[in-house]
Amino acid sequence: MEGKAAHLLCFVVKNHPFSDGNKRSGAFLFMDFLHRNGRLFGKKGEPVINDTGLAALTLLVAESDPQQKDTLTRLIMNMLALPSE
C-alpha cells in the first residue's frame, strides 16, 4: 500500500499529466489515496504526514532527478510505514 501511494505521488508530480497544478493534484491524490485506504492516520490517531511535510515531500519529488525515482519511492514508503510496537 505504501508503494502504491509513493508511486502515485511520484508519477503525478513528475510526469505532468495536467497542463497546470501537477504538484497540487499529486499531493491531493496522495492524501486521498491514504484516506481511502485507512492510512491517513496512525494507530494513535495522529496524521502520518502533516501539511509542511507534504509540501516538502512534494517539492522534493518535483525537483528530483528522474533517475532518483526508486530512492524517493523507498523514502516515501519508509515514512508511511507504521511503527512496530
mmCIF file of the C-alpha atoms, coordinates in Angstrom:
data_MODEL
# 
_entry.id   MODEL 
# 
loop_
_atom_site.group_PDB 
_atom_site.id 
_atom_site.type_symbol 
_atom_site.label_atom_id 
_atom_site.label_alt_id 
_atom_site.label_comp_id 
_atom_site.label_asym_id 
_atom_site.label_entity_id 
_atom_site.label_seq_id 
_atom_site.pdbx_PDB_ins_code 
_atom_site.Cartn_x 
_atom_site.Cartn_y 
_atom_site.Cartn_z 
_atom_site.occupancy 
_atom_site.B_iso_or_equiv 
_atom_site.pdbx_formal_charge 
_atom_site.auth_seq_id 
_atom_site.auth_comp_id 
_atom_site.auth_asym_id 
_atom_site.auth_atom_id 
_atom_site.pdbx_PDB_model_num 
ATOM 1  C CA . MET A 1 1  ? 0.000  0.000  0.000   1.00 0.00 ? 1  MET A CA 1 
ATOM 2  C CA . GLU A 1 2  ? 2.836  2.397  0.851   1.00 0.00 ? 2  GLU A CA 1 
ATOM 3  C CA . GLY A 1 3  ? 4.422  1.636  -2.515  1.00 0.00 ? 3  GLY A CA 1 
ATOM 4  C CA . LYS A 1 4  ? 1.236  2.470  -4.402  1.00 0.00 ? 4  LYS A CA 1 
ATOM 5  C CA . ALA A 1 5  ? 0.900  5.788  -2.572  1.00 0.00 ? 5  ALA A CA 1 
ATOM 6  C CA . ALA A 1 6  ? 4.556  6.646  -3.210  1.00 0.00 ? 6  ALA A CA 1 
ATOM 7  C CA . HIS A 1 7  ? 4.315  5.800  -6.903  1.00 0.00 ? 7  HIS A CA 1 
ATOM 8  C CA . LEU A 1 8  ? 1.093  7.800  -7.246  1.00 0.00 ? 8  LEU A CA 1 
ATOM 9  C CA . LEU A 1 9  ? 2.756  10.925 -5.853  1.00 0.00 ? 9  LEU A CA 1 
ATOM 10 C CA . CYS A 1 10 ? 5.889  10.500 -7.979  1.00 0.00 ? 10 CYS A CA 1 
ATOM 11 C CA . PHE A 1 11 ? 4.049  9.760  -11.222 1.00 0.00 ? 11 PHE A CA 1 
ATOM 12 C CA . VAL A 1 12 ? 1.612  12.656 -10.997 1.00 0.00 ? 12 VAL A CA 1 
ATOM 13 C CA . VAL A 1 13 ? 4.249  15.185 -9.928  1.00 0.00 ? 13 VAL A CA 1 
ATOM 14 C CA . LYS A 1 14 ? 6.982  14.083 -12.352 1.00 0.00 ? 14 LYS A CA 1 
ATOM 15 C CA . ASN A 1 15 ? 5.023  13.029 -15.465 1.00 0.00 ? 15 ASN A CA 1 
ATOM 16 C CA . HIS A 1 16 ? 2.942  16.233 -15.761 1.00 0.00 ? 16 HIS A CA 1 
ATOM 17 C CA . PRO A 1 17 ? -0.385 14.670 -16.804 1.00 0.00 ? 17 PRO A CA 1 
ATOM 18 C CA . PHE A 1 18 ? -2.114 18.058 -16.426 1.00 0.00 ? 18 PHE A CA 1 
ATOM 19 C CA . SER A 1 19 ? -1.251 21.378 -18.027 1.00 0.00 ? 19 SER A CA 1 
ATOM 20 C CA . ASP A 1 20 ? -1.127 23.067 -14.609 1.00 0.00 ? 20 ASP A CA 1 
ATOM 21 C CA . GLY A 1 21 ? -1.322 22.110 -10.936 1.00 0.00 ? 21 GLY A CA 1 
ATOM 22 C CA . ASN A 1 22 ? 0.551  18.798 -11.060 1.00 0.00 ? 22 ASN A CA 1 
ATOM 23 C CA . LYS A 1 23 ? 2.153  19.238 -7.623  1.00 0.00 ? 23 LYS A CA 1 
ATOM 24 C CA . ARG A 1 24 ? -1.161 20.256 -6.012  1.00 0.00 ? 24 ARG A CA 1 
ATOM 25 C CA . SER A 1 25 ? -3.024 17.449 -7.772  1.00 0.00 ? 25 SER A CA 1 
ATOM 26 C CA . GLY A 1 26 ? -0.358 14.907 -6.863  1.00 0.00 ? 26 GLY A CA 1 
ATOM 27 C CA . ALA A 1 27 ? -0.389 15.925 -3.207  1.00 0.00 ? 27 ALA A CA 1 
ATOM 28 C CA . PHE A 1 28 ? -4.195 15.796 -3.101  1.00 0.00 ? 28 PHE A CA 1 
ATOM 29 C CA . LEU A 1 29 ? -4.358 12.380 -4.778  1.00 0.00 ? 29 LEU A CA 1 
ATOM 30 C CA . PHE A 1 30 ? -1.640 11.073 -2.444  1.00 0.00 ? 30 PHE A CA 1 
ATOM 31 C CA . MET A 1 31 ? -3.595 12.170 0.653   1.00 0.00 ? 31 MET A CA 1 
ATOM 32 C CA . ASP A 1 32 ? -6.902 10.968 -0.809  1.00 0.00 ? 32 ASP A CA 1 
ATOM 33 C CA . PHE A 1 33 ? -5.381 7.548  -1.554  1.00 0.00 ? 33 PHE A CA 1 
ATOM 34 C CA . LEU A 1 34 ? -4.115 7.294  2.030   1.00 0.00 ? 34 LEU A CA 1 
ATOM 35 C CA . HIS A 1 35 ? -7.526 8.344  3.374   1.00 0.00 ? 35 HIS A CA 1 
ATOM 36 C CA . ARG A 1 36 ? -9.471 5.871  1.212   1.00 0.00 ? 36 ARG A CA 1 
ATOM 37 C CA . ASN A 1 37 ? -7.196 3.053  2.362   1.00 0.00 ? 37 ASN A CA 1 
ATOM 38 C CA . GLY A 1 38 ? -7.385 3.926  6.061   1.00 0.00 ? 38 GLY A CA 1 
ATOM 39 C CA . ARG A 1 39 ? -3.749 5.018  6.288   1.00 0.00 ? 39 ARG A CA 1 
ATOM 40 C CA . LEU A 1 40 ? -4.078 8.783  6.663   1.00 0.00 ? 40 LEU A CA 1 
ATOM 41 C CA . PHE A 1 41 ? -3.812 8.399  10.430  1.00 0.00 ? 41 PHE A CA 1 
ATOM 42 C CA . GLY A 1 42 ? -1.520 6.209  12.510  1.00 0.00 ? 42 GLY A CA 1 
ATOM 43 C CA . LYS A 1 43 ? -2.514 3.758  15.231  1.00 0.00 ? 43 LYS A CA 1 
ATOM 44 C CA . LYS A 1 44 ? -2.853 6.504  17.841  1.00 0.00 ? 44 LYS A CA 1 
ATOM 45 C CA . GLY A 1 45 ? -4.895 8.807  15.584  1.00 0.00 ? 45 GLY A CA 1 
ATOM 46 C CA . GLU A 1 46 ? -2.029 11.093 14.589  1.00 0.00 ? 46 GLU A CA 1 
ATOM 47 C CA . PRO A 1 47 ? -1.677 12.039 10.901  1.00 0.00 ? 47 PRO A CA 1 
ATOM 48 C CA . VAL A 1 48 ? 1.062  10.122 9.074   1.00 0.00 ? 48 VAL A CA 1 
ATOM 49 C CA . ILE A 1 49 ? 2.203  13.369 7.434   1.00 0.00 ? 49 ILE A CA 1 
ATOM 50 C CA . ASN A 1 50 ? 1.429  16.998 8.251   1.00 0.00 ? 50 ASN A CA 1 
ATOM 51 C CA . ASP A 1 51 ? 0.917  19.893 5.818   1.00 0.00 ? 51 ASP A CA 1 
ATOM 52 C CA . THR A 1 52 ? 4.518  21.072 5.998   1.00 0.00 ? 52 THR A CA 1 
ATOM 53 C CA . GLY A 1 53 ? 5.866  17.569 5.466   1.00 0.00 ? 53 GLY A CA 1 
ATOM 54 C CA . LEU A 1 54 ? 3.544  17.029 2.499   1.00 0.00 ? 54 LEU A CA 1 
ATOM 55 C CA . ALA A 1 55 ? 4.637  20.289 0.880   1.00 0.00 ? 55 ALA A CA 1 
ATOM 56 C CA . ALA A 1 56 ? 8.317  19.485 1.443   1.00 0.00 ? 56 ALA A CA 1 
ATOM 57 C CA . LEU A 1 57 ? 7.916  15.948 0.135   1.00 0.00 ? 57 LEU A CA 1 
ATOM 58 C CA . THR A 1 58 ? 6.034  17.119 -2.963  1.00 0.00 ? 58 THR A CA 1 
ATOM 59 C CA . LEU A 1 59 ? 8.687  19.734 -3.746  1.00 0.00 ? 59 LEU A CA 1 
ATOM 60 C CA . LEU A 1 60 ? 11.444 17.168 -3.179  1.00 0.00 ? 60 LEU A CA 1 
ATOM 61 C CA . VAL A 1 61 ? 9.821  14.860 -5.724  1.00 0.00 ? 61 VAL A CA 1 
ATOM 62 C CA . ALA A 1 62 ? 9.286  17.736 -8.182  1.00 0.00 ? 62 ALA A CA 1 
ATOM 63 C CA . GLU A 1 63 ? 12.895 18.932 -8.009  1.00 0.00 ? 63 GLU A CA 1 
ATOM 64 C CA . SER A 1 64 ? 14.499 15.486 -8.016  1.00 0.00 ? 64 SER A CA 1 
ATOM 65 C CA . ASP A 1 65 ? 16.317 13.876 -10.908 1.00 0.00 ? 65 ASP A CA 1 
ATOM 66 C CA . PRO A 1 66 ? 14.113 11.285 -12.663 1.00 0.00 ? 66 PRO A CA 1 
ATOM 67 C CA . GLN A 1 67 ? 16.834 8.683  -12.036 1.00 0.00 ? 67 GLN A CA 1 
ATOM 68 C CA . GLN A 1 68 ? 16.234 9.084  -8.278  1.00 0.00 ? 68 GLN A CA 1 
ATOM 69 C CA . LYS A 1 69 ? 12.644 7.781  -8.502  1.00 0.00 ? 69 LYS A CA 1 
ATOM 70 C CA . ASP A 1 70 ? 13.443 4.473  -6.793  1.00 0.00 ? 70 ASP A CA 1 
ATOM 71 C CA . THR A 1 71 ? 15.226 6.225  -3.938  1.00 0.00 ? 71 THR A CA 1 
ATOM 72 C CA . LEU A 1 72 ? 12.359 8.680  -3.449  1.00 0.00 ? 72 LEU A CA 1 
ATOM 73 C CA . THR A 1 73 ? 9.802  5.885  -3.597  1.00 0.00 ? 73 THR A CA 1 
ATOM 74 C CA . ARG A 1 74 ? 11.640 3.967  -0.856  1.00 0.00 ? 74 ARG A CA 1 
ATOM 75 C CA . LEU A 1 75 ? 11.915 7.155  1.219   1.00 0.00 ? 75 LEU A CA 1 
ATOM 76 C CA . ILE A 1 76 ? 8.165  7.770  0.998   1.00 0.00 ? 76 ILE A CA 1 
ATOM 77 C CA . MET A 1 77 ? 7.407  4.116  1.767   1.00 0.00 ? 77 MET A CA 1 
ATOM 78 C CA . ASN A 1 78 ? 9.598  4.255  4.882   1.00 0.00 ? 78 ASN A CA 1 
ATOM 79 C CA . MET A 1 79 ? 7.902  7.465  6.004   1.00 0.00 ? 79 MET A CA 1 
ATOM 80 C CA . LEU A 1 80 ? 4.471  5.844  5.677   1.00 0.00 ? 80 LEU A CA 1 
ATOM 81 C CA . ALA A 1 81 ? 5.380  2.554  7.335   1.00 0.00 ? 81 ALA A CA 1 
ATOM 82 C CA . LEU A 1 82 ? 3.573  2.052  10.621  1.00 0.00 ? 82 LEU A CA 1 
ATOM 83 C CA . PRO A 1 83 ? 5.995  1.729  13.534  1.00 0.00 ? 83 PRO A CA 1 
ATOM 84 C CA . SER A 1 84 ? 6.058  -1.694 15.117  1.00 0.00 ? 84 SER A CA 1 
ATOM 85 C CA . GLU A 1 85 ? 5.189  -1.706 18.802  1.00 0.00 ? 85 GLU A CA 1 
# 
